[in-house]
Short mmCIF file of C-alpha atoms in Angstrom, two decimals:
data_model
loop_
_atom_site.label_atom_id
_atom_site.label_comp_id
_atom_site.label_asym_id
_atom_site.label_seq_id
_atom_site.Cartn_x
_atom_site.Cartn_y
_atom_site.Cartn_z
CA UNK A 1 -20.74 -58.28 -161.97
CA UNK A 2 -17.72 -59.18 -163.45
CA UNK A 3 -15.73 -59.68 -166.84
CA UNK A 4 -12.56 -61.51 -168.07
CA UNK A 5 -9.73 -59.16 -169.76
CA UNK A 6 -6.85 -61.49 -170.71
CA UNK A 7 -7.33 -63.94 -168.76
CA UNK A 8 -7.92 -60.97 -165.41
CA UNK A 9 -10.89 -60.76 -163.53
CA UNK A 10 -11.67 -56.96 -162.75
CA UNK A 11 -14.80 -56.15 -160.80
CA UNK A 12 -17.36 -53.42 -162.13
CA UNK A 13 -20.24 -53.40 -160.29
CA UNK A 14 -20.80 -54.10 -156.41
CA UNK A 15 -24.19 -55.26 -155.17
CA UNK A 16 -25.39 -52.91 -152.36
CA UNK A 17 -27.87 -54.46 -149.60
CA UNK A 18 -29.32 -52.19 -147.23
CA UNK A 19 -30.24 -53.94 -144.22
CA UNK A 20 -32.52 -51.40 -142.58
CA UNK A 21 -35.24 -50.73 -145.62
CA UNK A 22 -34.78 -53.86 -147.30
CA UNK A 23 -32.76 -52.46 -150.51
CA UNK A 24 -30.73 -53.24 -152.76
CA UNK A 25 -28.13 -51.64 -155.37
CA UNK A 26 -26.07 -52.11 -158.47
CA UNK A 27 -23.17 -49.53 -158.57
CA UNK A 28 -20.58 -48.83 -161.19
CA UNK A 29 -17.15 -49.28 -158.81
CA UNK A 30 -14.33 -48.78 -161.71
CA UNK A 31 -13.56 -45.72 -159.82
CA UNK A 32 -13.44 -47.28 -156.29
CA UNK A 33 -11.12 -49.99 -157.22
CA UNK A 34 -8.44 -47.74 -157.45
CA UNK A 35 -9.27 -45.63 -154.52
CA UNK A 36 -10.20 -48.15 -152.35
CA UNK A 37 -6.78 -50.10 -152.18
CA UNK A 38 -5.19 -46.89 -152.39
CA UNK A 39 -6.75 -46.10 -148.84
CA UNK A 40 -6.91 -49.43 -146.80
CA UNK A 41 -4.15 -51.13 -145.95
CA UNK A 42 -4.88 -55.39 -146.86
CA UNK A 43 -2.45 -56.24 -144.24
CA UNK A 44 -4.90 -57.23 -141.57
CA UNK A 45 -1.57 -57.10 -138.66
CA UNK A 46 -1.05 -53.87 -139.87
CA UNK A 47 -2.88 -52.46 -136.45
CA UNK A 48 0.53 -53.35 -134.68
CA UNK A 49 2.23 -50.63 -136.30
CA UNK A 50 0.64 -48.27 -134.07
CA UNK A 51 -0.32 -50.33 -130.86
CA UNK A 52 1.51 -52.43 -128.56
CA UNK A 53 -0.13 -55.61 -126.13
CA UNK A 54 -0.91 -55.36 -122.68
CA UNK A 55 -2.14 -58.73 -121.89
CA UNK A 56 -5.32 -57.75 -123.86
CA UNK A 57 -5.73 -53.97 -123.87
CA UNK A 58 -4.03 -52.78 -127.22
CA UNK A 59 -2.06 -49.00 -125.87
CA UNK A 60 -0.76 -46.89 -128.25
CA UNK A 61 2.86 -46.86 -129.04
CA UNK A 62 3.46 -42.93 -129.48
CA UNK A 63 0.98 -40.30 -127.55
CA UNK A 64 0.65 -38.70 -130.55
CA UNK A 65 -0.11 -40.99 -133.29
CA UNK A 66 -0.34 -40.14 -137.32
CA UNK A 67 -2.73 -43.17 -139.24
CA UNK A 68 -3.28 -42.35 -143.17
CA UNK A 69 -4.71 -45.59 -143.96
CA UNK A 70 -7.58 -47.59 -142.97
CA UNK A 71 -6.58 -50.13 -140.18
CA UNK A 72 -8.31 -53.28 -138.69
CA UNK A 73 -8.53 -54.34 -134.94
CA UNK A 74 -9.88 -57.92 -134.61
CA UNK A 75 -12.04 -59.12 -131.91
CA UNK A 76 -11.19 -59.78 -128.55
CA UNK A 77 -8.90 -56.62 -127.36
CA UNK A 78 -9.63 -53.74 -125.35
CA UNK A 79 -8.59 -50.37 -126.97
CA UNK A 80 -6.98 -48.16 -124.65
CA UNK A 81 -6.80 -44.63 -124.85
CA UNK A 82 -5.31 -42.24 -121.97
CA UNK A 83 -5.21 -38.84 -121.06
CA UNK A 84 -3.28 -36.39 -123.54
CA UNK A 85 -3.03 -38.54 -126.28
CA UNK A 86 -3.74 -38.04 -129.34
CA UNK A 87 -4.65 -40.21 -132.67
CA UNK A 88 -4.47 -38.39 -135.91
CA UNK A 89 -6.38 -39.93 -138.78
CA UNK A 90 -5.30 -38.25 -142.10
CA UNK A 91 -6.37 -39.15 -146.00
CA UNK A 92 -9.99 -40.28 -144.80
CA UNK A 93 -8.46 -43.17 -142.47
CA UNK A 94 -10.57 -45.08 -140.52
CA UNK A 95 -9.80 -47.30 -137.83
CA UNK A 96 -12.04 -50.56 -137.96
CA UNK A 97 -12.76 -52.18 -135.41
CA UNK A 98 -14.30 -56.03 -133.64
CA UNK A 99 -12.82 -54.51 -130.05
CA UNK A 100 -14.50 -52.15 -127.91
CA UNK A 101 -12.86 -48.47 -126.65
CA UNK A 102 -12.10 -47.43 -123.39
CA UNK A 103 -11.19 -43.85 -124.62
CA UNK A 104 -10.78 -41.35 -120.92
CA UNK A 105 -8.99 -37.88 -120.76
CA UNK A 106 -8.33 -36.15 -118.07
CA UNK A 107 -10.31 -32.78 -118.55
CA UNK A 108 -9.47 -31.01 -114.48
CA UNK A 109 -5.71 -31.06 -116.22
CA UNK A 110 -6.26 -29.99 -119.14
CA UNK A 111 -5.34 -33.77 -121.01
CA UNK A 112 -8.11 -34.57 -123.15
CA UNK A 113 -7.64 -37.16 -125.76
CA UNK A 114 -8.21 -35.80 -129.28
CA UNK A 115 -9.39 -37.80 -132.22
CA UNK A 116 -9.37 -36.47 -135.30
CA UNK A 117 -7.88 -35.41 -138.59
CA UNK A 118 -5.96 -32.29 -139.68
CA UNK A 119 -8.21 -29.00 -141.11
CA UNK A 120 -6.25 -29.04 -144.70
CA UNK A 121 -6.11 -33.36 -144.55
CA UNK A 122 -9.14 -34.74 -142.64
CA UNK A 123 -9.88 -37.96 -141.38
CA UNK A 124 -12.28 -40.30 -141.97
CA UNK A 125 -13.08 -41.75 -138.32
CA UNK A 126 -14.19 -44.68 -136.26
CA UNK A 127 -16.34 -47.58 -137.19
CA UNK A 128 -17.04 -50.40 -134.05
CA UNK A 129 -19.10 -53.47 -134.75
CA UNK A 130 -19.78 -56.10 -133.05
CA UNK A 131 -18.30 -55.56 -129.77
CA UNK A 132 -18.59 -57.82 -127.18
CA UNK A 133 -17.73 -55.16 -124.38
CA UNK A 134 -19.26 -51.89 -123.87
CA UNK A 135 -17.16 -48.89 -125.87
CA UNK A 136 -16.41 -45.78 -123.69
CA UNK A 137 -15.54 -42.32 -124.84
CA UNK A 138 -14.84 -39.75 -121.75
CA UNK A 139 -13.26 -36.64 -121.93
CA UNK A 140 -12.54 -36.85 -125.83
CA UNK A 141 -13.02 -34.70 -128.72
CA UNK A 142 -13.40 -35.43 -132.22
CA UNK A 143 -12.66 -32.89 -134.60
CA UNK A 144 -11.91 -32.34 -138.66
CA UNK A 145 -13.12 -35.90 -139.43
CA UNK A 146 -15.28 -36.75 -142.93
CA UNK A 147 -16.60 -39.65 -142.96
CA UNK A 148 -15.75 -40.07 -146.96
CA UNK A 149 -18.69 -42.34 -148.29
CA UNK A 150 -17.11 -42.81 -151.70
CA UNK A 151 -14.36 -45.17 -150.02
CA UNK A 152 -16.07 -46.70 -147.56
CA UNK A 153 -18.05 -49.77 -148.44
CA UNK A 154 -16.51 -52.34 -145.88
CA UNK A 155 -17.75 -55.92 -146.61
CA UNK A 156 -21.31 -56.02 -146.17
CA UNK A 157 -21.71 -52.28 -144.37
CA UNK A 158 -21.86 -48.77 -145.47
CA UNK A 159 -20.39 -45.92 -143.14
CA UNK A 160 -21.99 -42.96 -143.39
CA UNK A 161 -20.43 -41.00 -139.70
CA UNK A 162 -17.58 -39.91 -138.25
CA UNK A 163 -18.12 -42.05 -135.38
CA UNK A 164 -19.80 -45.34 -136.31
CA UNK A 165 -21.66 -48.06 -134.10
CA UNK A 166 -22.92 -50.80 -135.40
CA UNK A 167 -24.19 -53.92 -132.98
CA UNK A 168 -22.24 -52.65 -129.84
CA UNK A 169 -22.57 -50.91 -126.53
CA UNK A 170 -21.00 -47.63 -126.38
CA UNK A 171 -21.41 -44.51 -123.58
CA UNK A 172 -20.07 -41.14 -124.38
CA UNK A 173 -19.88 -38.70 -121.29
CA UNK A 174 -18.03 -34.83 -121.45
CA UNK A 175 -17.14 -35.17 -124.86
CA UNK A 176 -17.05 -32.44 -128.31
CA UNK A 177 -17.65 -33.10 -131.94
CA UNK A 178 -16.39 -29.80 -133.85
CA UNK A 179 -15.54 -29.01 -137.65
CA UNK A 180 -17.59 -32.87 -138.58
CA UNK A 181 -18.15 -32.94 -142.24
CA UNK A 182 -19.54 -36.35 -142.74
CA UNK A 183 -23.61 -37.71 -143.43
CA UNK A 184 -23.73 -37.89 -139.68
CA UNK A 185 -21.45 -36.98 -136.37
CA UNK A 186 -22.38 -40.16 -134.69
CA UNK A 187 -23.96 -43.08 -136.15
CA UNK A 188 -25.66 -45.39 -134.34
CA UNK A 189 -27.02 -48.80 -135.79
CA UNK A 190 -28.75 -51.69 -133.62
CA UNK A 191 -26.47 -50.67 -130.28
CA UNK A 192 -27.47 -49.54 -126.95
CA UNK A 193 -26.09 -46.30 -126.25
CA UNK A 194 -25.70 -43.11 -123.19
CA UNK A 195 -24.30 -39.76 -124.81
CA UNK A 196 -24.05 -37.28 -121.80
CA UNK A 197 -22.99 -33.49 -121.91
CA UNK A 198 -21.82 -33.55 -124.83
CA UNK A 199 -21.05 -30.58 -127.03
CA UNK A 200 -22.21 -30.33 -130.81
CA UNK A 201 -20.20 -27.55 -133.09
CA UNK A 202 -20.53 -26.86 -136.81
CA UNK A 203 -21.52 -30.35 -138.39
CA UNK A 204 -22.74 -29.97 -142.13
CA UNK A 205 -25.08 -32.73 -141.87
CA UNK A 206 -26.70 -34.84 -139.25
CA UNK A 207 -25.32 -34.35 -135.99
CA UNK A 208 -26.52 -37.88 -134.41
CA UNK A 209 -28.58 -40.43 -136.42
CA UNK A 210 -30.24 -43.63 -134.49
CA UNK A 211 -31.74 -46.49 -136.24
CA UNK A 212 -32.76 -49.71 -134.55
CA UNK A 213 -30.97 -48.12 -131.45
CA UNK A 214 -32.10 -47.76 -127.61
CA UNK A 215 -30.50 -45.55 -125.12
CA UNK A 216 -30.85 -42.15 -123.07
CA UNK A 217 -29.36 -38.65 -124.49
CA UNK A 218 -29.04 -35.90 -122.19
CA UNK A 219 -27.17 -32.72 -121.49
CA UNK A 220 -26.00 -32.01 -124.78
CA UNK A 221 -25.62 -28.34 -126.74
CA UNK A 222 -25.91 -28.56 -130.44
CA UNK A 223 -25.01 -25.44 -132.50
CA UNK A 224 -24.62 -24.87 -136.26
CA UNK A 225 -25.56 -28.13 -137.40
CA UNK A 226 -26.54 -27.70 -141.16
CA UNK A 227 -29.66 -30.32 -141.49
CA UNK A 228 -31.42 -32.70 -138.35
CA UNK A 229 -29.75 -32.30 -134.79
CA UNK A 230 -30.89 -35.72 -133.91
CA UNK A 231 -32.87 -38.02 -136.06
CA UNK A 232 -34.14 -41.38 -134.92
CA UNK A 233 -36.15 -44.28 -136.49
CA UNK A 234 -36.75 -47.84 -134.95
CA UNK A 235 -35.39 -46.61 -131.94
CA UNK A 236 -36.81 -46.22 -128.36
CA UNK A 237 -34.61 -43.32 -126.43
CA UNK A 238 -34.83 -40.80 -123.74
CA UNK A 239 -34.13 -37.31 -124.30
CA UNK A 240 -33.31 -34.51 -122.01
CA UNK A 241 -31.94 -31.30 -121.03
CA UNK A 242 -30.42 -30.74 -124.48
CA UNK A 243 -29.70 -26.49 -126.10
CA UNK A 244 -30.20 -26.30 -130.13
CA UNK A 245 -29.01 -23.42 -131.64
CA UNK A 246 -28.91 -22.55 -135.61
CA UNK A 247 -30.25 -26.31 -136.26
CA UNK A 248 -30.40 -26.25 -140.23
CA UNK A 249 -33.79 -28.72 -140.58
CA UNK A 250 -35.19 -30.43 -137.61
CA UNK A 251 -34.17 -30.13 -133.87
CA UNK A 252 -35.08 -33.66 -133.40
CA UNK A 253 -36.88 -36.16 -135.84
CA UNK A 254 -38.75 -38.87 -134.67
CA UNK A 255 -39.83 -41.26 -137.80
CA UNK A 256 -40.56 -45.06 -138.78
CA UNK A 257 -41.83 -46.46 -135.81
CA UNK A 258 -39.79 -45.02 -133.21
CA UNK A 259 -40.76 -43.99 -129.09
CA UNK A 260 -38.96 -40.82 -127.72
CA UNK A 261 -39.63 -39.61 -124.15
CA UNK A 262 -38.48 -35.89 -124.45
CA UNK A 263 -38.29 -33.16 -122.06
CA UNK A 264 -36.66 -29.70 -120.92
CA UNK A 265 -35.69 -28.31 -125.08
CA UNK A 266 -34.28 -25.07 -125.39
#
């Protein structure tokens, strides 16, 4: 994988293992070396820049905050979000995180929190893993985010959404994803999860994918979603109550050993 130019190791291939079909892949990186620690920022305090401590709920400094490079939040914090602010992730950013959300607008007063990127400079998104406490998103929407899959091989896991749960608990209740242009909206991996009148708007892939996952989904309206609305496998999940409108492939695909209880599709 490697080879010695005057006396300097440089990497040039990365061994890919995916977990979920048992996989694995040699890939030419040259090219992600230099965009890779062009994007994330090594300093693993650098978090700090934009949040301040609250015994240990991490609050954001500004109520409108710009991030244009991937950032890292350790375990054992509580992200908190509140009404009418707003995190801009620009450059494909991500924020990374071992600490749950507790993201909650204020949608009677018109103070949702927004999460997103910019329509000319998108953002990359969210990834949570490994969470000891359970994530949630309420009153939020997500918007111009891209998920960009050539920068984002993180130690051993590949992100392929906008919003990314891996291991964790997460509930998302009165919440939008608009203008999403990454493999999937929401991403779901080996997580218990509630998503709950939520709204669905012009994705250009997958609007929610669920592997190894096990939750309820109901009350949602997906529109102009370019290939599967919502695409399970090894999952077991209720679904209910949900509008599809101009769904590219499949409303809802249920594959590789999953159990879906569905009812009331429009």
């Amino acid at each position: 994988f490697t080879r010695n130019i005057s006396n300097e190791i440089k990497c040039e291939n990365v061994l890919l293992i995916d977990r979920i079909i048992n996989s694995e892949y040699i890939i030419p990186i040259d090219h992600l070396n230099i965009e890779f620690n062009n994007t994330i920022d090594t300093n693993l305090e650098s978090f700090k820049k934009y949040f301040y401590f609250e015994n240990k709920d991490l609050r954001l400094k500004k109520k409108q905050t710009i991030i244009d490079k991937n950032i890292i939040i350790p375990k054992g914090y509580i992200v908190r979000i509140i009404p009418g602010e707003e995190i801009i992730l620009i450059n494909n950013s991500f924020i990374i995180s071992d600490s749950a959300f507790n993201v909650i607008g204020d949608n009677a007063n018109n103070q949702i929190v927004k999460i997103g990127g910019k329509k000319e400079n998108k953002g990359g998104g969210i990834f949570i893993k490994n969470s000891d406490n359970e994530s949630l998103f309420k009153n939020v929407k997500f918007e111009y985010l891209s998920g960009d899959l050539k920068n984002l091989s993180l130690d051993k896991y590949t992100v392929y959404g906008s919003l990314n749960i891996y291991n964790s608990k997460v509930k998302l209740k009165n919440f939008q994803m608009k203008n999403i242009y990454s493999e999937d909206a929401i991403n779901i991996i080996s997580s218990s999860f509630s998503l709950e009148n939520g709204i669905f708007d012009t994705i250009s892939s997958d609007a929610i994918d669920v592997d190894y996952g096990n939750g309820n989904i109901n009350e949602l309206k997906l529109n102009n979603v370019l290939n599967d609305a919502i695409d399970f496998s090894e999952s077991y999940t209720n679904v209910s109550n949900i509008y599809f409108e101009n769904i590219g492939d499949k409303a809802i695909s249920v594959g590789e050993n999953s159990t879906v209880d569905i009812n009331n599709l429009n």
